[in-house]
Amino acid sequence: MSTTTTTTALGEPKGATMDNFMNMTKEAGHTPEIQRLMDLHAVYNDAMDGQLILASINLEEPGKRILDCGTADEKKKASSPDARTGGETTGTWLRSVRSNTPAASHHHYFGTNIEAELFPPTNHRDGITYIQHSFQDPWPLHLQHTFDLVHMRGSLAGSSPHPPAQTIKNLATLPRPGGWIQLMEMNAFSPPREGNGPAMADFARLAAEVWDGIGVGDFANGLGAMLREEAGMRDVGERRFVVELGKRAKEEGGLRARSVNGVAAPVGPIAAVARDLRTSFSGEELDGLPGRVRAELEDQGGRVEMIVAWGQRPLEG
C-alpha cells in the first residue's frame, strides 16, 4: 500500500496539521459543525441512558459552577428531534445537563471555546456564560479554583503540538478543592472488534495513525491515568460505552441519521490532516474514505467505544 508524500514520518509530532481540520470546518460553515455536534450529543446521550455526569457531584445542592470546555451551542430545533427530549432539542451538553438537573436554575453554567462563532447570539444564551479561550493556554486567574465540575468531550486531540497530559494539567487548575473533572473521548486505538465493516476499521486505523503523527498518541485509553498521575486527582473512575451507529442505531429520534452525520462528517477533515503526515493510506484512499464510511454506516451500521473518566481535586488542609 502506497503512502502519502510528505516529509513527516509516522509518529512524529506535527501539531500544525490540526489546522487542516479546523480550516475545513470553517469552510463548511459553523452551522453544519454545530448540527454535527448536536447529533453526536443525542447519540451519546442515548448510549449513556441520559446519565451525562458520572462524577460524584451532588447537584441537589444549589450554587454549583459547571464549565464545559470546548463547548458549541446554538439554540434551535435540530433536523431530527432528540428521542429523550420529545422533539425539543436544546443541543449541547450544557443545556442538557441544565434541563435534567435538580435545582438547575440555582446552578451557574459556563462554556468555553477558542471559536466564538460557535456561541449562540447574546439574546439566546439563557443565562449561560460563554468565554472565548483556548484550552492550550493557561486559564485566567479569576477562573482558577472556582468550579465544581469541569467537563471536556472529544477535544483532547486539539492539544497538539502539546501532549494531552498538559491540557489535563491545565484543566486541573479550574476545580475548587473537592471539585471534579470529567473527560470523554473516542477509543481509536482499540475499537469494538464486532459490528464494524472494513470502512470503519480503516477510519479507526487512520485516526490512530493521525493521533500518533501529531504527537497526541493513544490518549483516550490513558484518561484515568493522566487524571491521577498528571493532574493529581483522587477517586478516579472510568466507564466505557459502546455507541451504535447508522443501521445499528435505534430508529426513534432520528438516531440512525444523526449518528451517521456525527461520525462520518469529520472523516474528511481528519483525512486532510493525514495528508501532511506519512501514513499507511494513499491519497486515493484518503479521498474515498469519507464516502465509504458514510455508505457503510447507512447500509450495515457500525460501532465506536467512548471512554469516560473522572476525578476529584483533593480537599486542601
Short mmCIF file of C-alpha atoms in Angstrom, two decimals:
data_model
loop_
_atom_site.label_atom_id
_atom_site.label_comp_id
_atom_site.label_asym_id
_atom_site.label_seq_id
_atom_site.Cartn_x
_atom_site.Cartn_y
_atom_site.Cartn_z
CA MET A 1 0.00 0.00 0.00
CA SER A 2 1.47 3.36 -1.02
CA THR A 3 1.84 6.27 1.38
CA THR A 4 1.18 9.96 1.09
CA THR A 5 4.20 12.00 0.03
CA THR A 6 5.29 14.13 2.96
CA THR A 7 8.38 14.98 4.95
CA THR A 8 6.89 13.95 8.28
CA ALA A 9 7.43 10.39 9.50
CA LEU A 10 4.64 8.37 11.07
CA GLY A 11 4.60 9.07 14.78
CA GLU A 12 6.48 12.38 14.50
CA PRO A 13 4.64 15.29 16.12
CA LYS A 14 3.47 17.96 13.74
CA GLY A 15 0.81 19.94 15.59
CA ALA A 16 0.23 22.43 12.80
CA THR A 17 -1.56 19.75 10.79
CA MET A 18 -4.62 20.08 13.06
CA ASP A 19 -5.13 23.43 11.31
CA ASN A 20 -6.36 21.46 8.29
CA PHE A 21 -9.19 20.05 10.38
CA MET A 22 -10.21 23.48 11.67
CA ASN A 23 -9.90 25.10 8.25
CA MET A 24 -12.18 22.53 6.62
CA THR A 25 -14.71 23.01 9.40
CA LYS A 26 -14.66 26.78 8.93
CA GLU A 27 -15.00 26.46 5.17
CA ALA A 28 -18.08 24.26 5.59
CA GLY A 29 -19.55 26.85 7.96
CA HIS A 30 -20.15 26.68 11.68
CA THR A 31 -23.83 25.76 11.41
CA PRO A 32 -23.09 22.28 9.95
CA GLU A 33 -20.47 21.72 12.66
CA ILE A 34 -22.90 22.73 15.41
CA GLN A 35 -25.50 20.40 13.90
CA ARG A 36 -22.94 17.56 13.84
CA LEU A 37 -22.11 18.13 17.50
CA MET A 38 -25.80 18.25 18.39
CA ASP A 39 -26.29 14.96 16.56
CA LEU A 40 -23.36 13.35 18.36
CA HIS A 41 -24.69 14.63 21.66
CA ALA A 42 -28.07 12.97 21.05
CA VAL A 43 -26.36 9.67 20.19
CA TYR A 44 -24.04 9.78 23.23
CA ASN A 45 -26.92 10.79 25.50
CA ASP A 46 -28.85 7.72 24.35
CA ALA A 47 -25.85 5.38 24.79
CA MET A 48 -25.33 6.70 28.33
CA ASP A 49 -29.05 6.39 29.18
CA GLY A 50 -29.16 10.13 29.78
CA GLN A 51 -26.54 9.99 32.54
CA LEU A 52 -24.29 12.76 31.27
CA ILE A 53 -22.47 13.30 34.57
CA LEU A 54 -20.72 10.28 36.08
CA ALA A 55 -18.61 12.22 38.59
CA SER A 56 -19.98 12.03 42.14
CA ILE A 57 -21.10 15.63 42.41
CA ASN A 58 -24.22 16.45 44.43
CA LEU A 59 -26.30 18.61 42.10
CA GLU A 60 -29.17 18.77 44.58
CA GLU A 61 -27.10 21.37 46.41
CA PRO A 62 -27.64 24.78 44.79
CA GLY A 63 -24.93 27.14 43.62
CA LYS A 64 -22.73 24.71 41.68
CA ARG A 65 -20.47 26.19 38.99
CA ILE A 66 -20.31 23.92 35.91
CA LEU A 67 -17.95 24.53 32.98
CA ASP A 68 -17.98 22.81 29.57
CA CYS A 69 -14.60 23.23 27.87
CA GLY A 70 -14.76 23.15 24.06
CA THR A 71 -18.48 23.86 24.07
CA ALA A 72 -20.54 24.64 20.98
CA ASP A 73 -24.11 25.77 21.11
CA GLU A 74 -26.99 27.03 19.05
CA LYS A 75 -30.49 27.33 20.44
CA LYS A 76 -32.58 25.71 17.71
CA LYS A 77 -34.56 22.65 16.82
CA ALA A 78 -32.36 20.02 15.22
CA SER A 79 -33.18 18.48 11.84
CA SER A 80 -34.18 15.32 13.72
CA PRO A 81 -35.62 15.53 17.26
CA ASP A 82 -33.81 14.12 20.24
CA ALA A 83 -35.54 10.95 21.39
CA ARG A 84 -35.08 11.95 25.03
CA THR A 85 -36.48 15.50 24.82
CA GLY A 86 -39.72 14.82 22.99
CA GLY A 87 -38.74 16.81 19.94
CA GLU A 88 -37.39 20.00 21.51
CA THR A 89 -33.66 19.77 21.01
CA THR A 90 -31.63 22.09 23.19
CA GLY A 91 -28.43 20.93 21.58
CA THR A 92 -25.42 20.64 23.77
CA TRP A 93 -24.12 19.03 26.90
CA LEU A 94 -24.53 22.18 28.99
CA ARG A 95 -28.16 22.69 28.06
CA SER A 96 -28.99 19.01 28.51
CA VAL A 97 -27.39 18.97 31.95
CA ARG A 98 -29.36 22.05 32.92
CA SER A 99 -32.66 20.63 31.68
CA ASN A 100 -32.17 17.36 33.62
CA THR A 101 -30.54 18.60 36.83
CA PRO A 102 -32.16 19.07 40.24
CA ALA A 103 -32.18 22.73 41.30
CA ALA A 104 -30.99 23.56 37.77
CA SER A 105 -31.94 27.21 38.00
CA HIS A 106 -29.77 27.56 41.11
CA HIS A 107 -26.55 26.49 39.38
CA HIS A 108 -24.20 28.55 37.20
CA TYR A 109 -23.21 27.36 33.72
CA PHE A 110 -20.15 28.32 31.65
CA GLY A 111 -18.92 27.30 28.20
CA THR A 112 -15.56 27.99 26.61
CA ASN A 113 -14.21 27.64 23.08
CA ILE A 114 -11.43 29.20 21.03
CA GLU A 115 -14.03 29.92 18.31
CA ALA A 116 -16.57 32.49 19.49
CA GLU A 117 -18.59 31.82 16.32
CA LEU A 118 -19.71 28.56 17.96
CA PHE A 119 -21.55 30.51 20.68
CA PRO A 120 -25.21 31.49 20.29
CA PRO A 121 -26.28 35.13 19.87
CA THR A 122 -26.33 37.08 23.11
CA ASN A 123 -30.14 37.13 23.17
CA HIS A 124 -30.26 33.30 23.09
CA ARG A 125 -27.78 32.47 25.84
CA ASP A 126 -30.39 31.74 28.51
CA GLY A 127 -28.17 32.52 31.47
CA ILE A 128 -25.15 30.54 30.21
CA THR A 129 -21.86 32.46 30.29
CA TYR A 130 -19.64 31.93 27.23
CA ILE A 131 -15.90 32.66 27.30
CA GLN A 132 -13.55 32.68 24.31
CA HIS A 133 -10.42 30.82 25.39
CA SER A 134 -8.01 28.18 24.07
CA PHE A 135 -7.54 25.25 26.43
CA GLN A 136 -3.90 25.14 25.33
CA ASP A 137 -3.34 28.41 27.21
CA PRO A 138 -3.19 28.93 30.98
CA TRP A 139 -6.62 29.66 32.43
CA PRO A 140 -7.28 33.22 33.68
CA LEU A 141 -6.66 33.62 37.38
CA HIS A 142 -10.24 34.69 38.09
CA LEU A 143 -11.46 31.28 36.81
CA GLN A 144 -8.92 29.10 38.58
CA HIS A 145 -10.11 27.05 41.59
CA THR A 146 -13.72 28.23 41.15
CA PHE A 147 -15.64 25.33 39.52
CA ASP A 148 -17.45 22.35 40.98
CA LEU A 149 -17.38 20.42 37.69
CA VAL A 150 -15.22 20.85 34.58
CA HIS A 151 -16.27 18.81 31.54
CA MET A 152 -14.47 18.19 28.24
CA ARG A 153 -15.60 15.86 25.46
CA GLY A 154 -13.97 14.97 22.15
CA SER A 155 -11.42 17.79 22.21
CA LEU A 156 -8.10 16.45 23.52
CA ALA A 157 -6.65 15.78 20.04
CA GLY A 158 -6.62 19.57 19.73
CA SER A 159 -3.87 19.66 22.38
CA SER A 160 -1.31 19.11 19.61
CA PRO A 161 1.52 20.10 19.39
CA HIS A 162 1.42 19.78 23.19
CA PRO A 163 0.68 16.45 24.90
CA PRO A 164 -2.89 15.91 26.16
CA ALA A 165 -1.46 15.50 29.67
CA GLN A 166 -0.55 19.19 29.62
CA THR A 167 -4.11 20.14 28.72
CA ILE A 168 -5.43 18.00 31.57
CA LYS A 169 -2.97 19.57 34.00
CA ASN A 170 -4.23 22.98 32.86
CA LEU A 171 -7.82 21.84 33.42
CA ALA A 172 -6.85 20.78 36.94
CA THR A 173 -6.31 24.44 37.84
CA LEU A 174 -10.05 25.10 37.38
CA PRO A 175 -11.84 22.93 40.01
CA ARG A 176 -12.10 24.22 43.54
CA PRO A 177 -10.98 21.82 46.29
CA GLY A 178 -13.39 18.91 46.13
CA GLY A 179 -14.42 19.81 42.58
CA TRP A 180 -14.42 17.37 39.67
CA ILE A 181 -13.09 16.93 36.14
CA GLN A 182 -14.89 14.65 33.67
CA LEU A 183 -13.40 13.71 30.28
CA MET A 184 -14.90 11.74 27.37
CA GLU A 185 -13.06 10.59 24.23
CA MET A 186 -13.40 8.05 21.41
CA ASN A 187 -11.18 4.97 21.59
CA ALA A 188 -9.48 4.93 18.17
CA PHE A 189 -6.70 2.52 19.12
CA SER A 190 -8.81 -0.46 20.18
CA PRO A 191 -12.29 -0.02 18.65
CA PRO A 192 -15.02 -2.66 19.00
CA ARG A 193 -14.00 -5.83 17.19
CA GLU A 194 -17.53 -6.79 16.27
CA GLY A 195 -20.11 -4.75 14.39
CA ASN A 196 -17.78 -2.80 12.10
CA GLY A 197 -17.03 -3.29 8.43
CA PRO A 198 -13.80 -2.51 6.54
CA ALA A 199 -14.53 1.20 6.14
CA MET A 200 -14.98 1.81 9.87
CA ALA A 201 -11.89 -0.33 10.56
CA ASP A 202 -9.94 1.89 8.15
CA PHE A 203 -11.30 5.02 9.83
CA ALA A 204 -10.15 3.81 13.25
CA ARG A 205 -6.73 2.97 11.82
CA LEU A 206 -6.49 6.39 10.18
CA ALA A 207 -7.44 8.19 13.39
CA ALA A 208 -4.85 6.20 15.36
CA GLU A 209 -2.12 6.99 12.80
CA VAL A 210 -3.05 10.67 12.77
CA TRP A 211 -3.09 10.89 16.56
CA ASP A 212 0.37 9.30 16.60
CA GLY A 213 1.52 11.59 13.81
CA ILE A 214 0.50 14.82 15.54
CA GLY A 215 2.01 13.70 18.82
CA VAL A 216 -1.04 13.04 20.99
CA GLY A 217 -0.97 9.24 20.78
CA ASP A 218 -3.46 6.92 22.46
CA PHE A 219 -4.73 9.50 24.92
CA ALA A 220 -8.26 8.06 25.27
CA ASN A 221 -7.03 4.87 26.95
CA GLY A 222 -4.91 6.97 29.31
CA LEU A 223 -7.53 9.39 30.58
CA GLY A 224 -7.76 7.91 34.06
CA ALA A 225 -4.01 7.63 34.46
CA MET A 226 -3.48 11.24 33.36
CA LEU A 227 -6.12 12.49 35.78
CA ARG A 228 -4.46 10.59 38.62
CA GLU A 229 -0.75 10.94 37.81
CA GLU A 230 -0.50 14.22 35.90
CA ALA A 231 -3.35 16.24 37.38
CA GLY A 232 -3.24 14.86 40.93
CA MET A 233 -6.92 13.90 41.02
CA ARG A 234 -8.26 11.36 43.53
CA ASP A 235 -11.25 8.99 43.41
CA VAL A 236 -10.62 8.48 39.70
CA GLY A 237 -13.22 6.40 37.89
CA GLU A 238 -13.75 5.18 34.33
CA ARG A 239 -16.58 3.72 32.25
CA ARG A 240 -16.73 2.62 28.62
CA PHE A 241 -19.77 2.85 26.38
CA VAL A 242 -20.32 1.18 23.02
CA VAL A 243 -22.20 3.55 20.75
CA GLU A 244 -24.30 2.03 17.97
CA LEU A 245 -24.17 3.89 14.66
CA GLY A 246 -26.15 4.06 11.46
CA LYS A 247 -28.23 0.97 10.74
CA ARG A 248 -27.29 -0.50 14.14
CA ALA A 249 -28.68 2.55 15.98
CA LYS A 250 -32.25 2.99 17.15
CA GLU A 251 -34.74 4.31 14.64
CA GLU A 252 -36.57 6.57 17.08
CA GLY A 253 -35.47 10.15 17.45
CA GLY A 254 -33.68 10.07 14.10
CA LEU A 255 -30.68 8.48 15.82
CA ARG A 256 -29.68 6.47 12.74
CA ALA A 257 -29.24 9.51 10.52
CA ARG A 258 -27.85 11.63 13.35
CA SER A 259 -25.20 9.05 14.24
CA VAL A 260 -24.10 8.83 10.60
CA ASN A 261 -23.72 12.60 10.36
CA GLY A 262 -21.96 12.84 13.71
CA VAL A 263 -19.31 10.23 12.92
CA ALA A 264 -18.92 10.43 9.12
CA ALA A 265 -18.68 14.21 8.80
CA PRO A 266 -15.22 14.56 10.45
CA VAL A 267 -13.64 11.77 8.37
CA GLY A 268 -12.80 14.23 5.59
CA PRO A 269 -11.11 16.78 7.87
CA ILE A 270 -9.11 14.01 9.60
CA ALA A 271 -8.06 12.73 6.17
CA ALA A 272 -6.92 16.28 5.38
CA VAL A 273 -4.70 16.21 8.47
CA ALA A 274 -3.28 12.87 7.28
CA ARG A 275 -2.09 14.47 4.03
CA ASP A 276 0.57 16.33 5.99
CA LEU A 277 1.76 13.11 7.64
CA ARG A 278 3.23 9.84 6.45
CA THR A 279 0.50 7.26 6.95
CA SER A 280 -0.34 3.86 5.51
CA PHE A 281 -3.03 5.47 3.29
CA SER A 282 -2.59 6.61 -0.30
CA GLY A 283 -4.06 9.88 -1.46
CA GLU A 284 -6.71 7.97 -3.37
CA GLU A 285 -7.66 6.03 -0.27
CA LEU A 286 -7.94 9.24 1.74
CA ASP A 287 -10.20 10.71 -0.93
CA GLY A 288 -12.52 7.73 -0.85
CA LEU A 289 -12.71 7.08 2.88
CA PRO A 290 -15.39 9.67 3.82
CA GLY A 291 -17.85 8.24 1.29
CA ARG A 292 -17.02 4.66 2.24
CA VAL A 293 -17.64 5.31 5.94
CA ARG A 294 -20.94 7.07 5.31
CA ALA A 295 -22.18 4.34 2.95
CA GLU A 296 -21.14 1.53 5.31
CA LEU A 297 -22.86 3.12 8.31
CA GLU A 298 -26.04 3.64 6.31
CA ASP A 299 -26.02 0.13 4.81
CA GLN A 300 -24.85 -2.04 7.71
CA GLY A 301 -24.09 0.23 10.67
CA GLY A 302 -21.08 0.36 12.94
CA ARG A 303 -19.88 0.96 16.47
CA VAL A 304 -17.44 3.13 18.40
CA GLU A 305 -16.33 2.94 22.01
CA MET A 306 -16.38 6.07 24.13
CA ILE A 307 -14.29 6.27 27.28
CA VAL A 308 -15.40 8.47 30.18
CA ALA A 309 -13.05 9.20 33.07
CA TRP A 310 -13.47 11.49 36.06
CA GLY A 311 -11.54 12.53 39.13
CA GLN A 312 -11.81 14.85 42.12
CA ARG A 313 -9.41 17.56 43.21
CA PRO A 314 -8.23 16.77 46.75
CA LEU A 315 -9.52 18.87 49.61
CA GLU A 316 -6.88 21.23 50.87
CA GLY A 317 -5.98 21.39 54.52
#
